[in-house]
Each structure stands twice: as C-alpha cells, then as structure tokens.
Short mmCIF file of C-alpha atoms in Angstrom, two decimals:
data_model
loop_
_atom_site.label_atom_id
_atom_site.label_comp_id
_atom_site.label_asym_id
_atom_site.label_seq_id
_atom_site.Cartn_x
_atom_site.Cartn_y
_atom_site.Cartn_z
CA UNK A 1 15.73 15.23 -19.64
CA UNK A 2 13.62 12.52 -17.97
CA UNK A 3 14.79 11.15 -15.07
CA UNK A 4 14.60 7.17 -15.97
CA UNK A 5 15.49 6.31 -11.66
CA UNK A 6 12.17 7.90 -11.07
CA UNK A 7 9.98 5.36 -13.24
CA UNK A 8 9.69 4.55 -9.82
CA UNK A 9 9.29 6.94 -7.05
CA UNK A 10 9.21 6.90 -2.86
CA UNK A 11 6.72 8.75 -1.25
CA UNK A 12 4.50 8.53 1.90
CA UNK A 13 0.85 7.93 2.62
CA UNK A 14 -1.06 11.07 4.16
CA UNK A 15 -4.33 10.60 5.73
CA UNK A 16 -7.34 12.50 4.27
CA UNK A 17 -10.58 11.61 6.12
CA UNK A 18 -10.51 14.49 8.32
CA UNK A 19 -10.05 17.10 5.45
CA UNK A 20 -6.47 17.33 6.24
CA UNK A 21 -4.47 15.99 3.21
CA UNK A 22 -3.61 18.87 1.35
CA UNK A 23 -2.40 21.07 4.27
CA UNK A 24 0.04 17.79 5.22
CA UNK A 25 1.17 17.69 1.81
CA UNK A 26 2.26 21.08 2.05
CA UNK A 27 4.11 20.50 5.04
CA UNK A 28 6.18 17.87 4.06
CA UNK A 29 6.61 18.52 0.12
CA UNK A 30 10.03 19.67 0.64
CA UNK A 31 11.49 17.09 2.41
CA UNK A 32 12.16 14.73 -0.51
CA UNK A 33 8.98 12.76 -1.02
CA UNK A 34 8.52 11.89 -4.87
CA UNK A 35 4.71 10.61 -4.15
CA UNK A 36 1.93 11.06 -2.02
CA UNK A 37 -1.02 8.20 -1.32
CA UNK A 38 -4.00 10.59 0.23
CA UNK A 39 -5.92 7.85 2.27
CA UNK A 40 -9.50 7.51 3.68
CA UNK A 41 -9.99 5.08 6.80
CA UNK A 42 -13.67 3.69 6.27
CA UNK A 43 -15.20 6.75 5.01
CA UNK A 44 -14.75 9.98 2.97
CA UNK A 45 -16.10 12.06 5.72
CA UNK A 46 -19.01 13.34 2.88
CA UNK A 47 -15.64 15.68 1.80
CA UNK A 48 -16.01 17.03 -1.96
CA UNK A 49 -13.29 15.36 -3.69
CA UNK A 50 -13.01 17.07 -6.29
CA UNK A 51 -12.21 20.02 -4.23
CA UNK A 52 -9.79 18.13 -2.52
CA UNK A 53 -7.64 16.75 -4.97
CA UNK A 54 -7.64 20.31 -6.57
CA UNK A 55 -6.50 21.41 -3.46
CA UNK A 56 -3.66 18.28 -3.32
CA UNK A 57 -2.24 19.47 -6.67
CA UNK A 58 -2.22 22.92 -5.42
CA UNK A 59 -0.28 22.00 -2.43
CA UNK A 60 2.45 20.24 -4.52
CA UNK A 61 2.50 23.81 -7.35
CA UNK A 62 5.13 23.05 -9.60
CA UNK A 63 7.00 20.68 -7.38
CA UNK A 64 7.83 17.25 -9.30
CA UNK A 65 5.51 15.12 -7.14
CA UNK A 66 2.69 13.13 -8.10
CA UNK A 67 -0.28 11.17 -6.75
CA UNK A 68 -0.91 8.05 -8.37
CA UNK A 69 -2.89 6.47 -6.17
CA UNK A 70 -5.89 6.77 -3.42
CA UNK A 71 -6.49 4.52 -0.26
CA UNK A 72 -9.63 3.68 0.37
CA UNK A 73 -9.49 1.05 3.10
CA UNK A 74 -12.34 -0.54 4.77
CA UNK A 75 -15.43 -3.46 4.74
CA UNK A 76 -17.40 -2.74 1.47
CA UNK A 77 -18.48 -6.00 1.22
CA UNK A 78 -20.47 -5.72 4.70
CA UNK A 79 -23.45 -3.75 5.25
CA UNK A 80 -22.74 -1.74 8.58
CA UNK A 81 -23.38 1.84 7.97
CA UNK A 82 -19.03 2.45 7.99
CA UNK A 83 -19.03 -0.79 5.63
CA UNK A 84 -21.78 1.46 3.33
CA UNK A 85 -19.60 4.56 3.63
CA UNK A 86 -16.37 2.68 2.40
CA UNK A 87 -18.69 1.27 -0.96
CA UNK A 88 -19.68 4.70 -1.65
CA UNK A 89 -16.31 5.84 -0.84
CA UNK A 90 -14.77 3.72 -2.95
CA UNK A 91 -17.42 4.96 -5.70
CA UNK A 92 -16.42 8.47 -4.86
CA UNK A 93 -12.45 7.97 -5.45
CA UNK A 94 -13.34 6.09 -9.19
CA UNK A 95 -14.90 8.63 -9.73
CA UNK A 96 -12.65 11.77 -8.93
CA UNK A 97 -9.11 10.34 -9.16
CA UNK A 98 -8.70 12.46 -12.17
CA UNK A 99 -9.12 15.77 -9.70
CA UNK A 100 -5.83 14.44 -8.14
CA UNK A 101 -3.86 13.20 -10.49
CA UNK A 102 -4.23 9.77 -9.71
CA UNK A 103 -5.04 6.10 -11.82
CA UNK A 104 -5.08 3.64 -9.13
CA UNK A 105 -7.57 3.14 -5.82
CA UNK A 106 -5.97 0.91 -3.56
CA UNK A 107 -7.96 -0.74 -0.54
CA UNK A 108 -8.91 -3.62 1.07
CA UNK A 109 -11.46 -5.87 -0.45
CA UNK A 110 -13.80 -6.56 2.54
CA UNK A 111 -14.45 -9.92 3.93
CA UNK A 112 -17.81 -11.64 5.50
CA UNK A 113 -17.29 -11.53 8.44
CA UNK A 114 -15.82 -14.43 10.91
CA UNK A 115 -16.31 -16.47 8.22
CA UNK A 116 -13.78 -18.75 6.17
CA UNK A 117 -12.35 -16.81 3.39
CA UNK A 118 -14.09 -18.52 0.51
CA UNK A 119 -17.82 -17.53 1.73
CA UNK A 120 -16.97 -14.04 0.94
CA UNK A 121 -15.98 -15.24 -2.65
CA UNK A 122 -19.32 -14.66 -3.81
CA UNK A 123 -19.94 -11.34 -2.63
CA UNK A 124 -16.57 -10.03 -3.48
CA UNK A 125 -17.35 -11.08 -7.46
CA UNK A 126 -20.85 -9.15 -6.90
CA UNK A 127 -19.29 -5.77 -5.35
CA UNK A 128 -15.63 -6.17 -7.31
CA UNK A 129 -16.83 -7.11 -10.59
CA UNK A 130 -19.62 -3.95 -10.66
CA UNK A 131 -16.60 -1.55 -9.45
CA UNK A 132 -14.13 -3.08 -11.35
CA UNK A 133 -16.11 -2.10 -14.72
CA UNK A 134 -16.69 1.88 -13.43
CA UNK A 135 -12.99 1.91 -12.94
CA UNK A 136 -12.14 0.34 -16.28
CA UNK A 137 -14.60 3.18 -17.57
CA UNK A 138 -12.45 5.77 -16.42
CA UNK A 139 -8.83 4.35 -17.06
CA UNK A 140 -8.38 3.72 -12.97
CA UNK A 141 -6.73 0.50 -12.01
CA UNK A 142 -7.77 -1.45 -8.56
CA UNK A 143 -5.17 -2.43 -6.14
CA UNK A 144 -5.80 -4.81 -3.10
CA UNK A 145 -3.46 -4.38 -0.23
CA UNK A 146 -1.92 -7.70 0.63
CA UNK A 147 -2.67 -6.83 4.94
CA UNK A 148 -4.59 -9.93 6.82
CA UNK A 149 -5.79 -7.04 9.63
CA UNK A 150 -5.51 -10.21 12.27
CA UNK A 151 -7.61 -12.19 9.97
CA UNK A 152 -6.63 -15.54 9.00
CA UNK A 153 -8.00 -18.34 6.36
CA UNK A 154 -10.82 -19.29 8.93
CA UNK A 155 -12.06 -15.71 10.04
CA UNK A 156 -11.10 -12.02 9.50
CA UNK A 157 -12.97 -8.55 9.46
CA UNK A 158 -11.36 -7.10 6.70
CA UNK A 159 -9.82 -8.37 3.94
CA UNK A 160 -8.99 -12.13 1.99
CA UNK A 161 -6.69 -9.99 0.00
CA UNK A 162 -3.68 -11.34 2.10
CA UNK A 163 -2.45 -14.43 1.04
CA UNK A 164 -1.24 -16.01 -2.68
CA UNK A 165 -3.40 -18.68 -2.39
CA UNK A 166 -6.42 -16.41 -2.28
CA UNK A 167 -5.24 -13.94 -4.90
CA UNK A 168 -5.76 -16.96 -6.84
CA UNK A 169 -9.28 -17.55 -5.92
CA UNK A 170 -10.21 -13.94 -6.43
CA UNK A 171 -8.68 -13.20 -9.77
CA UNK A 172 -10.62 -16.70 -10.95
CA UNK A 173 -13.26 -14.99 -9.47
CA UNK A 174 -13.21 -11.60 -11.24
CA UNK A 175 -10.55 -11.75 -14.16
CA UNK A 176 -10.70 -8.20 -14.65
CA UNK A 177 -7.17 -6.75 -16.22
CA UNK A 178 -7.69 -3.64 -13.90
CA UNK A 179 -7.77 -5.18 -10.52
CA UNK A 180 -4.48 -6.11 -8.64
CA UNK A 181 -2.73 -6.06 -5.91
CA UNK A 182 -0.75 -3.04 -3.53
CA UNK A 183 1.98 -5.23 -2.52
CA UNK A 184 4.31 -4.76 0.26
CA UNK A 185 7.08 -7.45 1.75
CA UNK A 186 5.63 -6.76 5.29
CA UNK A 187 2.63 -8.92 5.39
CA UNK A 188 4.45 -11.28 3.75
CA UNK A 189 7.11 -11.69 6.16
CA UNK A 190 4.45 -11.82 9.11
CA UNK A 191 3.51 -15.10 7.06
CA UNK A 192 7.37 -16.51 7.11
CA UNK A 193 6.74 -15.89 3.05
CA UNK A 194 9.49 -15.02 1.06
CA UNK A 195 8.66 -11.99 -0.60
CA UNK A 196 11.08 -11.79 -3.72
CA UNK A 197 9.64 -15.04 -5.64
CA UNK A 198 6.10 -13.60 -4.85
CA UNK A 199 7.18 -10.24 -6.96
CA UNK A 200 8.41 -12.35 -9.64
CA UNK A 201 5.53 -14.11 -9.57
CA UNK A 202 2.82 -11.87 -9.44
CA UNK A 203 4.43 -9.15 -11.07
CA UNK A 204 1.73 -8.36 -13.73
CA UNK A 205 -0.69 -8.00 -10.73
CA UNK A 206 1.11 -5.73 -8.47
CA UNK A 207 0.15 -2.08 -9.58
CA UNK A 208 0.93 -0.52 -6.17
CA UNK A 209 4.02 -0.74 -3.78
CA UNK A 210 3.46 0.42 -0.06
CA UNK A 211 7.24 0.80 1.93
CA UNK A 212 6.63 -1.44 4.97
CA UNK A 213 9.18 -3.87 6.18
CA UNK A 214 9.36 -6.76 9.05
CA UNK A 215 11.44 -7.79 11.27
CA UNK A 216 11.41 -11.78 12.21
CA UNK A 217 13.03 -12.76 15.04
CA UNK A 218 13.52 -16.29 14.61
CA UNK A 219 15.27 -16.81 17.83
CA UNK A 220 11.91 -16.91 19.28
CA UNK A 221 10.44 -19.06 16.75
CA UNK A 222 12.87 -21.44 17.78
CA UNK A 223 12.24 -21.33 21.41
CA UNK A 224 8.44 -19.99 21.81
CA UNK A 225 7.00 -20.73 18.42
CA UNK A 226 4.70 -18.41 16.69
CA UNK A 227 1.47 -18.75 18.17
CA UNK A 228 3.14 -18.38 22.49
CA UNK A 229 2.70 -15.03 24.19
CA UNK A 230 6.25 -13.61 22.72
CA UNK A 231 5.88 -11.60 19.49
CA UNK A 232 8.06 -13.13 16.54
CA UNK A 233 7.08 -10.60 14.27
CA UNK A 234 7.05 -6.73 14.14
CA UNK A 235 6.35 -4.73 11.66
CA UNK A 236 8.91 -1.77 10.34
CA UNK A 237 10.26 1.41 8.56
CA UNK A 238 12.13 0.57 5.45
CA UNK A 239 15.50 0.45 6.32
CA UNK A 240 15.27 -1.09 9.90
CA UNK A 241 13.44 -4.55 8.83
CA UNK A 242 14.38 -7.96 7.58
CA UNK A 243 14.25 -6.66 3.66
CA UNK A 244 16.76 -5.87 1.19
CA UNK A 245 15.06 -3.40 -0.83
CA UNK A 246 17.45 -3.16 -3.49
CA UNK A 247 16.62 -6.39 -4.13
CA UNK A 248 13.24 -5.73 -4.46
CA UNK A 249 13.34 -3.08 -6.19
CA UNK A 250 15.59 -4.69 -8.81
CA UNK A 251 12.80 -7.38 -9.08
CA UNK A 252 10.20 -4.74 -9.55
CA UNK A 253 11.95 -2.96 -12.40
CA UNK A 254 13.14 -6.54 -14.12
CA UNK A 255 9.21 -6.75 -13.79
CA UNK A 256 9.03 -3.59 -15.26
CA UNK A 257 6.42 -1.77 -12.64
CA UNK A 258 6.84 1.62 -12.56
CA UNK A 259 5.13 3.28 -10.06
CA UNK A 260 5.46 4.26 -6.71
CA UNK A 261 6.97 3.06 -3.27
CA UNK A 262 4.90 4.86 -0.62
CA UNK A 263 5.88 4.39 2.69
CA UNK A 264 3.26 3.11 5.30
CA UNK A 265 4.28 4.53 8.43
CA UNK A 266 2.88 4.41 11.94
CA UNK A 267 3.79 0.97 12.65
CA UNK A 268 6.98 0.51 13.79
CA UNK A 269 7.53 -0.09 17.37
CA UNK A 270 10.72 2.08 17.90
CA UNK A 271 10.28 5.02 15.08
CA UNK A 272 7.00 6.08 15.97
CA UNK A 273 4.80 9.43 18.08
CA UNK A 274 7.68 11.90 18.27
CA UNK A 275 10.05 9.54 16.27
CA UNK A 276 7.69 8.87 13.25
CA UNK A 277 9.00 11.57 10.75
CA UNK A 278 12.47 10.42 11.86
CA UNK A 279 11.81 7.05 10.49
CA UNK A 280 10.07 8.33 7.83
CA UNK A 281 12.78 10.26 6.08
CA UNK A 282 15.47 7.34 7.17
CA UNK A 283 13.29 5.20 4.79
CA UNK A 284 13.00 7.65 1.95
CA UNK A 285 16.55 8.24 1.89
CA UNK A 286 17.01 4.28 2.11
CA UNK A 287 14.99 3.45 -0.23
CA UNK A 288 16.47 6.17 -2.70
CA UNK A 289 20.16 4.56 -2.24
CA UNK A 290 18.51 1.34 -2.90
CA UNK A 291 16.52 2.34 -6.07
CA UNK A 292 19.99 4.37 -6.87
CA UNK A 293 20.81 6.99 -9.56
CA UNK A 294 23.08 7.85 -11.85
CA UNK A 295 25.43 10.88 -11.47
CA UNK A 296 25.58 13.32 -14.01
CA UNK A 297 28.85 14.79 -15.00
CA UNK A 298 29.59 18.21 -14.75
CA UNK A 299 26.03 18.50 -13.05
CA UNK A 300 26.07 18.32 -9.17
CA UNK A 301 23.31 16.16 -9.61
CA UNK A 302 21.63 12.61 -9.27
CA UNK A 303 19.39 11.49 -11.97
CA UNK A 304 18.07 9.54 -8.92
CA UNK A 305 17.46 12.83 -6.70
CA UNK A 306 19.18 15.08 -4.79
CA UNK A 307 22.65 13.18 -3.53
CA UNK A 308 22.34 14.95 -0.15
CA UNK A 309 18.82 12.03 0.25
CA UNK A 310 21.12 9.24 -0.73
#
C-alpha cells in the first residue's frame, strides 16, 4: 500500500564536492530522512558521476529513500574559471541525474556581476535557454533557489533568482515549462515577504522545496530599522523560525506539488557545529507532525512514518 503522506517527503541536503556524499548518506539513512539533495558548491571536483550516484543508491539499498534532486550552486553565467566549472557542472548533473535517481537540478542562476539585475537578463536567456533544452531532452526539470546571497536589485554575485518580481522577468525571458523555482519561506522572510500567498501564487513553478525557516524580530525593526548595525533577521531550522509549516505544507499539497522538503542546514545561529544534527532531526520530526499521517488500525503504524518521528 502506497503511502499517500509521502507524496511529499523531508529529507536533508548532503554535500558532494569532495567525493563524500554517499558515505554521509550511509551514515544518516537510518535516522528518518525520506530524501537526500547531494549538492556541489561551484564545482564537481572532475568526480565521475555516474559512479557516484551508483554509489548514492547503493548507500540507501533497499531503504525507502529517494533522490529527486541535485544542487548545483554557483556563477554559470560568469566566466571565472569556478564560474566555468559550475556551467560544466551543471552540464554534468543533466546529464547523469538518471545514475541517482533524480529529475530535478536545482541551483542558482548566476548573475553579472555588481550589476543591476536586469543586465544579466540577457545572458541568463543565452546560458538558461541552451540548458533548459538538454534538460527537457532528458525528462530533468530546472529549479532556481529563491537565495539573494547578499545581493540585492542593484548588485549581487550570485543569483537574480531571489525575488517575485524577477521570477517574472526571467520566465518572460525563457518560458521553458521545465525551469522553476526551489522555493523556501526563508529568503522570503529576510525580504518581510509573506511566504504563503507566494506558494499559492507560484505554485506551478515551484518544483523543489528546501526546509529553511526565519526568524524576524520585529522589535528591532521598530527601534533600529533594517538597514542599522542590529540584525533583524536570522535564518533557521524548521521548527525554531517564524513559519508555520503546516500551513505551508497544506498550501503545497492544495497546489498539488509532490516532492520533497529537504532541509538546508548549517545556518542557524543556535543549532549549529556540535548542535547541527540536533537541529536537524528536530526539523525532520517537525516537519513530519506538520505534513501528518494517518494511523492505521490494528497496524502500529503511521502512513506518515514511524510515530516515534512525530
């Protein structure tokens, strides 16, 4: 019987530039992870992926986990020697997200840099819409993480992927059905956006959910603003930020995505170093209450998981 809470899943990210994603994934399969995003920061490290994702699947075996997705994050739209790593990586996941299971790259899109976000509209088109047709060619869809990286409207480094008022520049731009977004409330909330009207919204776009929450503290807005030398904003674990994600998620299946939640950790400023795994499994087990399941009489079990992770 098919477990209908899991049309969407919570996993983690696990880096994978160093060649160590498989033997992490086989660390931390059994602690109740559903999902896992292998990521590459800037470059693939020249690593064989095929071998790799062979050696992903092997380190889940017969465990029901699945990777639906690769990170490729970086510049491709620059032409540093990282910036040409990231293009090629991003070649290199298209082409071997099959060997792990997976039907969605997620990334930034690159920006020109220090430059107001609509001069890199034209090379975006030129790089997206070429990459956009070799993943349409092999079924894989193209998510854009919604994360400013300290950029702004006027300059950035990294990405124009992070506000709604350039997702609709670039989809003008390249129309493409298989290029969306990897959504997450976070980035929002650094904005002062309200995230559940953006799902509704953009729902047919998002094909990617990473778990990352804020928390605003708007008793310093009041006092300090947002641009004086006290933080307003800090970024967190599901389960300790501003968000109600059964909310969310209740807006994502009304939506009907169905997908994963993977949880971006390694941000938050309390549940981090020797804390990070801590926070980790908080937020799978919160976000499995909040996705909730269905008990199943006679059985013991949760259709939504194991009730000891809710």
């Amino acid at each position: 019987m098919s477990d209908p809470a899991k049309a969407i899943r919570v996993g983690t990210m696990v880096a994978a530039s160093g060649g160590e994603a498989a033997t992490r994934i086989g660390e931390i399969a059994d602690m109740g992870f559903e999902s896992f995003e292998p990521f590459f920061w800037q470059t693939t490290n020249g690593q064989d992926l095929a071998e790799l994702g062979k050696r992903c699947v092997d380190a889940i075996g017969d465990r029901d986990i699945t990777i639906s997705t690769l990170g490729m994050f970086g510049n491709p739209l620059e032409n540093d020697p990282l910036d040409q790593d990231t293009l090629q990586g991003w070649k290199d996941c298209i082409d071997n997200a099959h060997h792990f299971g997976a039907t969605c790259i997620a990334g930034f899109t690159g920006r020109v840099r220090g430059k107001p976000l609509e001069e890199s509209l034209p090379q975006y088109k030129k790089v997206w819409s070429e990459l956009a047709k070799r993943a349409a060619d092999k079924g894989v869809k193209i998510a854009f993480e919604n994360c400013a990286m300290d950029g702004n409207w006027q300059t950035g480094d990294w990405n124009i992927a992070h506000n709604p008022d350039a997702w609709e520049l670039m989809f003008n731009e390249t129309p493409d059905d298989n290029l969306g977004l990897e959504w997450e409330p976070c980035h929002q909330l650094v904005y002062l956006i309200d995230p559940l009207p953006q799902i509704r919204k953009w729902a047919d776009k998002i094909f990617h959910v990473h778990g990352k929450d804020a928390t605003v503290r708007h008793d310093v807005i009041r006092e300090h603003g947002i641009f004086g030398k006290h933080p307003f904003v800090f970024m967190r674990t599901p389960g300790f930020g501003d968000s109600n994600w059964t909310d969310i998620i209740s807006e994502l299946r009304l939506a009907g995505y169905q997908g994963s939640i993977d949880i971006e950790g390694w941000h938050d400023p309390v549940y981090r170093d020797e804390l990070e795994m801590t926070g980790q499994v908080h937020a799978l087990k919160y976000l499995k209450n909040c996705r909730g399941g269905a008990f199943i009489p006679g059985s013991g079990k949760y259709e939504g998981g194991d009730p000891s992770l809710l």
